[in-house]
Tab-separated table of C-alpha atoms in Angstrom:
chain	number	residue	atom	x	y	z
A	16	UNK	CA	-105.483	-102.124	12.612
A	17	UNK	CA	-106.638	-99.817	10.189
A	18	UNK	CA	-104.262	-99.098	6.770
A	19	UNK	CA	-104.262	-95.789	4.797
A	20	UNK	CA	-108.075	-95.005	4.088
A	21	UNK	CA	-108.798	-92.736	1.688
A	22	UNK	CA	-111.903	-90.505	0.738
A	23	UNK	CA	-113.808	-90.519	-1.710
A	24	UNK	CA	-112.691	-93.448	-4.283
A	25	UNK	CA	-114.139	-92.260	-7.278
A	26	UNK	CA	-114.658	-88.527	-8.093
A	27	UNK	CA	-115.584	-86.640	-11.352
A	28	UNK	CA	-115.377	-83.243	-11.922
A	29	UNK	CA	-115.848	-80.535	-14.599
A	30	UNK	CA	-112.717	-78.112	-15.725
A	31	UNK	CA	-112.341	-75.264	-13.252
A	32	UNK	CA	-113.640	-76.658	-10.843
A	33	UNK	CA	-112.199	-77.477	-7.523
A	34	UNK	CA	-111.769	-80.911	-5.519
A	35	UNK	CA	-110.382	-82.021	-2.082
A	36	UNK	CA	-109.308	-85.454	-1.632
A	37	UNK	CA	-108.493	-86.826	2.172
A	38	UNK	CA	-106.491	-89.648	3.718
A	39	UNK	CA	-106.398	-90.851	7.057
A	40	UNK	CA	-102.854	-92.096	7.995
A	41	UNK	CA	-102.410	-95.660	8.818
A	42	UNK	CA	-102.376	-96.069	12.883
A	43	UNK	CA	-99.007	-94.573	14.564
A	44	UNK	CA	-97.902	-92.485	11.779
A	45	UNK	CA	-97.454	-88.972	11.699
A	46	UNK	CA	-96.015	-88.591	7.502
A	47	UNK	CA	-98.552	-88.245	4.988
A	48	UNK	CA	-97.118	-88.287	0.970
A	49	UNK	CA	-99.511	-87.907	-1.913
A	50	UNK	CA	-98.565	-89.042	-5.097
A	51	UNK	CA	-100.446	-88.350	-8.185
A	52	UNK	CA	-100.554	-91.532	-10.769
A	53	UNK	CA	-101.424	-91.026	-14.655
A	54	UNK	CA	-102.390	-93.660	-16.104
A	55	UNK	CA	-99.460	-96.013	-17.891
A	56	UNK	CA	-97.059	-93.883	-15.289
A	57	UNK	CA	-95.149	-94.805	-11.952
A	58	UNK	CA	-96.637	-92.251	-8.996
A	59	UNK	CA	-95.525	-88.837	-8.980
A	60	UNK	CA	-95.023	-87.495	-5.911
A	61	UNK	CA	-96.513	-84.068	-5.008
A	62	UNK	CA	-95.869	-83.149	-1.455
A	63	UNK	CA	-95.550	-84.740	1.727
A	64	UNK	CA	-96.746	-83.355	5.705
A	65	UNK	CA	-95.359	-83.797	8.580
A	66	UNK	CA	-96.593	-81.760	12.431
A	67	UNK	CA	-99.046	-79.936	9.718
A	68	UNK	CA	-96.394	-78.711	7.760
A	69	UNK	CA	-95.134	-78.927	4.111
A	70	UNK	CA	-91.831	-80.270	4.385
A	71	UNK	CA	-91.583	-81.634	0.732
A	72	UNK	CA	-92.385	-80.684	-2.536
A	73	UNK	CA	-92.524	-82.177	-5.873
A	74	UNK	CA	-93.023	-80.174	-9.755
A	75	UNK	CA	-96.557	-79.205	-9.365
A	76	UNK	CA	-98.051	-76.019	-9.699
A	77	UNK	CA	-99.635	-73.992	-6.737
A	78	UNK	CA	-103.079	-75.047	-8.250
A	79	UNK	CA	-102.176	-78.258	-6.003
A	80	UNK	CA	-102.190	-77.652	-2.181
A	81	UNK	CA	-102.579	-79.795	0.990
A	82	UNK	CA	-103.275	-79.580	4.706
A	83	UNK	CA	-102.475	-82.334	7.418
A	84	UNK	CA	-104.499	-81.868	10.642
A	85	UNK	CA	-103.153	-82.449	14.408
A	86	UNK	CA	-104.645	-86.260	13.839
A	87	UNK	CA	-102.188	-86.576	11.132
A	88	UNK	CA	-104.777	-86.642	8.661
A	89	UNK	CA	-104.456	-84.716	5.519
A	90	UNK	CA	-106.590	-82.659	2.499
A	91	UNK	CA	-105.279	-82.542	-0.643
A	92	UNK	CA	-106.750	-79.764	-2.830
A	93	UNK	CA	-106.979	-78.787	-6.250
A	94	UNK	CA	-108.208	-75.918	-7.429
A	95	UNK	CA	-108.984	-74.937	-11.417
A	96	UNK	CA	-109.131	-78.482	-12.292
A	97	UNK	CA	-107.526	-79.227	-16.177
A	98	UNK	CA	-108.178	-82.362	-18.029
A	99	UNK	CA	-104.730	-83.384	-17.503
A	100	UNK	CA	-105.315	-83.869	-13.533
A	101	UNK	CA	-107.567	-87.099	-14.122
A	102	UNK	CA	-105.239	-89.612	-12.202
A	103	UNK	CA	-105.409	-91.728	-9.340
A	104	UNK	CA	-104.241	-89.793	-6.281
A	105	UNK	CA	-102.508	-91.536	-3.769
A	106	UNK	CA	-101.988	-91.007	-0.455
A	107	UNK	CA	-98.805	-92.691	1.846
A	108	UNK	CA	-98.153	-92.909	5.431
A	109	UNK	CA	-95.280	-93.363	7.173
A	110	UNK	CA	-93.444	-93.294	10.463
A	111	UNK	CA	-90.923	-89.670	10.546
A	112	UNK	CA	-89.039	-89.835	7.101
A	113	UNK	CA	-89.986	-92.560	4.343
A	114	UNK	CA	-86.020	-93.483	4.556
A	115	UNK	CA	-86.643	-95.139	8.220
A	116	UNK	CA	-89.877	-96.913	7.366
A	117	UNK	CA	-91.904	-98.364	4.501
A	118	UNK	CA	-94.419	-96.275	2.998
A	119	UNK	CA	-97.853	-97.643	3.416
A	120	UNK	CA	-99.777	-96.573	0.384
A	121	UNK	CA	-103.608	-96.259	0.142
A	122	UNK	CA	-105.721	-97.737	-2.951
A	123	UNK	CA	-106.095	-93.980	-4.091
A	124	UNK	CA	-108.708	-91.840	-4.950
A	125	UNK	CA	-109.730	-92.001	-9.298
A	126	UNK	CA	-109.895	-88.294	-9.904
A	127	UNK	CA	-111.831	-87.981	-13.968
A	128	UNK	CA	-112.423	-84.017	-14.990
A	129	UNK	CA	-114.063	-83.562	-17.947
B	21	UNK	CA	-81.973	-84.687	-9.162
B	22	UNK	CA	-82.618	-88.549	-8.924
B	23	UNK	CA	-84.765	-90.197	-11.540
B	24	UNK	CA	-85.457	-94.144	-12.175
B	25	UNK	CA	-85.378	-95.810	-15.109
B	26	UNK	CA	-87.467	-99.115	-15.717
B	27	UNK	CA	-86.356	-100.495	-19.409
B	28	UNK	CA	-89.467	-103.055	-19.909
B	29	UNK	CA	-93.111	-101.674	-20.086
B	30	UNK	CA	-94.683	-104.823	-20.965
B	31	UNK	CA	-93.717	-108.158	-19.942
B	32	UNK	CA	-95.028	-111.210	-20.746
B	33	UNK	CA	-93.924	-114.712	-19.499
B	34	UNK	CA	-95.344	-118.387	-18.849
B	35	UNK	CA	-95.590	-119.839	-15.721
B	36	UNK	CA	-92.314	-121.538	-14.591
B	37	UNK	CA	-90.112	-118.591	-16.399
B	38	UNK	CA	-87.416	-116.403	-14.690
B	39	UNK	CA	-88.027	-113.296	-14.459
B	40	UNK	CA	-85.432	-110.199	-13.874
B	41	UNK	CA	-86.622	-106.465	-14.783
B	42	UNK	CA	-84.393	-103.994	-14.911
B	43	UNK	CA	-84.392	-100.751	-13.181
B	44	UNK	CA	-81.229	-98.278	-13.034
B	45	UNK	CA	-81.518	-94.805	-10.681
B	46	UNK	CA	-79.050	-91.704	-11.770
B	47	UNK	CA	-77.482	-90.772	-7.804
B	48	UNK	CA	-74.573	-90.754	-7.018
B	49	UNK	CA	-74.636	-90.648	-3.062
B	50	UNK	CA	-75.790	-92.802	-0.800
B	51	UNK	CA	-79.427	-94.742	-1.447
B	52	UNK	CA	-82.417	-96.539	-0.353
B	53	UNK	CA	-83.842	-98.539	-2.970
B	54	UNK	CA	-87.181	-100.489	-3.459
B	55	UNK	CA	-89.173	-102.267	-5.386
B	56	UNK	CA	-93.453	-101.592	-4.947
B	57	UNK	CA	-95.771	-104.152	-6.417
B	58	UNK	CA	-99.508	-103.465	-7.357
B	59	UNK	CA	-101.610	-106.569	-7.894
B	60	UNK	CA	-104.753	-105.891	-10.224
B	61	UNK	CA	-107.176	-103.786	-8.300
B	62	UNK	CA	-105.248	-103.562	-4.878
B	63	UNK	CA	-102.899	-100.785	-3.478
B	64	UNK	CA	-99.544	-100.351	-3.985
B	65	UNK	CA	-97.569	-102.520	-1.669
B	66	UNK	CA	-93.323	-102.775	-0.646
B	67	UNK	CA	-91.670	-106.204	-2.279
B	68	UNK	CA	-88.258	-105.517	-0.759
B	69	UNK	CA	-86.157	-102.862	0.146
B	70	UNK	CA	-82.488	-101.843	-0.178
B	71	UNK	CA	-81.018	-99.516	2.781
B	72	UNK	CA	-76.950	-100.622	3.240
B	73	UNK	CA	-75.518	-104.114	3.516
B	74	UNK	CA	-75.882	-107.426	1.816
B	75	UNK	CA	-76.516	-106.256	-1.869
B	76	UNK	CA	-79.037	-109.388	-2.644
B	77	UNK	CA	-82.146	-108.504	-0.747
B	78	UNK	CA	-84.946	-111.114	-0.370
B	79	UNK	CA	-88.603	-110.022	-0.559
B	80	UNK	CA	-91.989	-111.665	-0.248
B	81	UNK	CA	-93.286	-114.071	-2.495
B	82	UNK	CA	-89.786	-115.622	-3.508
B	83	UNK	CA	-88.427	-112.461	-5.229
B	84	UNK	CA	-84.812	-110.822	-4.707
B	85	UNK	CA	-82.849	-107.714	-6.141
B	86	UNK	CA	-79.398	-107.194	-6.680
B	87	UNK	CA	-77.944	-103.671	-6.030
B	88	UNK	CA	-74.958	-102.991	-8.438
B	89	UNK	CA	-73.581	-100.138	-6.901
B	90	UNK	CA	-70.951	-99.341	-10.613
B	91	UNK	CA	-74.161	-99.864	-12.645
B	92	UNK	CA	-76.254	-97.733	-10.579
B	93	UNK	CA	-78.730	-100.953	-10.929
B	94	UNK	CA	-81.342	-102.980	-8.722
B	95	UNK	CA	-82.428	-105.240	-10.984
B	96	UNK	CA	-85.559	-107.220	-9.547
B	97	UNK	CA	-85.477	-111.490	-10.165
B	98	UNK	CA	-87.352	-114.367	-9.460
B	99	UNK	CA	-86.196	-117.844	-9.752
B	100	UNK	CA	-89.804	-119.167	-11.711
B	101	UNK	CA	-92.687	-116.990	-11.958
B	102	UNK	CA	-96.850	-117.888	-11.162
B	103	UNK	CA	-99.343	-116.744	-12.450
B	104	UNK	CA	-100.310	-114.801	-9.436
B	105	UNK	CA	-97.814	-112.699	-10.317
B	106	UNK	CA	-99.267	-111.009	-12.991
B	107	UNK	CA	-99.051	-107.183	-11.415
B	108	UNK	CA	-97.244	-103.846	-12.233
B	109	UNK	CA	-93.817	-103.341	-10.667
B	110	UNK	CA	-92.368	-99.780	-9.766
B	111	UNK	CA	-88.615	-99.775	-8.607
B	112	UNK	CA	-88.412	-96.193	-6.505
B	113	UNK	CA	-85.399	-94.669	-4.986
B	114	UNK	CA	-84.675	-92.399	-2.422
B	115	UNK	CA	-81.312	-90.483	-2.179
B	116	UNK	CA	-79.797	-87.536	-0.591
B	117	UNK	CA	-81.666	-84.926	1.391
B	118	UNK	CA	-84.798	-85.503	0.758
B	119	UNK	CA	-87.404	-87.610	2.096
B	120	UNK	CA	-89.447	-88.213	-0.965
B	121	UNK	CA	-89.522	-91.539	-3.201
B	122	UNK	CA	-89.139	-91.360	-6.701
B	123	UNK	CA	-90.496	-93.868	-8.596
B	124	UNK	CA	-89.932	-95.321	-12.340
B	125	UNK	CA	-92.965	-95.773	-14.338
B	126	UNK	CA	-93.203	-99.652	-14.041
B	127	UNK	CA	-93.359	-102.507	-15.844
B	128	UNK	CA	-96.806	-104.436	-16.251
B	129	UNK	CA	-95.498	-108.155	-15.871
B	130	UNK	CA	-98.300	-110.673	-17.846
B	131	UNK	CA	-98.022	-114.488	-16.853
B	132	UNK	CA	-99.593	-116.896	-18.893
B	133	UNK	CA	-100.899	-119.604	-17.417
């Protein structure tokens, strides 16, 4: 039984440019979080999907978007990279809500724009 | 809004210690509370978990928390550390309407062997 997988695992990118990061649910969940984690910080969370919908959002700007597919799976995207977006990204799954069932985190995806 | 506090960034103990990190959440209704572990080089991963009930909740791995509901507290303890347990810990909460986990920003625990 697969976990959270998450594409790719290492990424570097150049200021202004754009990046899309993807995560693959683990098996029987429909609720995919992504959390952004700076380094020396606890994760931040940015938004979570549920039926292909944003139903949650956390304080980042617009510049940070998503997409979750009838799968389940999900697309984060970030467009006009800054430095200050190198962190490891990660993606959580979970059954409905994250209050009736444990989050099942992925091992992220290292996100360095210089 | 809810936020977590963790009061230790750095923690260093030998092997055989007791441990107990501290983590308070600022909510005042009704909360789930957890505690997230993240070994060197692996992905996050749920210790133990707080919904309603008992207040001492049991994890893996021999640890427990205690929810203090007055202190707004769910302090995480184990009896006598190993040195396996040298990870980061994040306490998280998750309160009211919404359906998103907040998490503190951890404490890296360092056991000497």
């Amino acid at each position: 039984d697969a976990g959270v997988t998450q594409s790719p695992t290492h990424l570097i990118k150049t200021r202004g440019q754009q990046v899309t990061l993807r995560c693959s649910p683990k098996s029987g969940h429909d609720t995919v979080s992504w959390y952004q984690q700076a380094l020396g910080q606890g994760p931040q969370f940015i938004f979570q999907y549920y039926e292909e919908e944003e139903r949650q959002r956390g304080n980042f700007p617009d510049r940070f978007s998503g997409h979750q597919f009838p799968n389940y799976s999900s697309e984060l995207n970030v467009n006009a990279l800054l430095l200050g977006d190198s962190a490891l990204y990660l993606c959580a799954s979970s059954l409905g809500a994250p209050s009736g069932e444990k989050l099942f985190f992925g091992s992220g995806t290292q996100l360095s724009v210089l | 809004a809810q936020s977590v506090s963790q009061h230790n960034h750095h923690v260093i103990l030998s092997e055989a210690a007791s441990l107990e990190l501290g983590c308070n959440y600022s909510y005042g209704g009704t909360v789930n509370l957890f505690w997230y572990v993240q070994y060197p080089g692996q992905h996050l991963q749920l210790l133990l978990k707080y919904f309603s009930g008992d207040p001492l909740v049991k994890g893996i791995k021999g640890f427990e928390a205690e929810f203090i509901k007055s202190k707004f507290s769910f302090n995480l303890r184990k009896p006598s550390v190993q040195w396996s347990d040298t990870a980061e810990y994040f306490c998280a909460v998750l309160g009211g309407r919404d359906d998103k986990i907040i998490f503190g920003k951890g404490t890296r625990l360092h056991i000497l062997p």
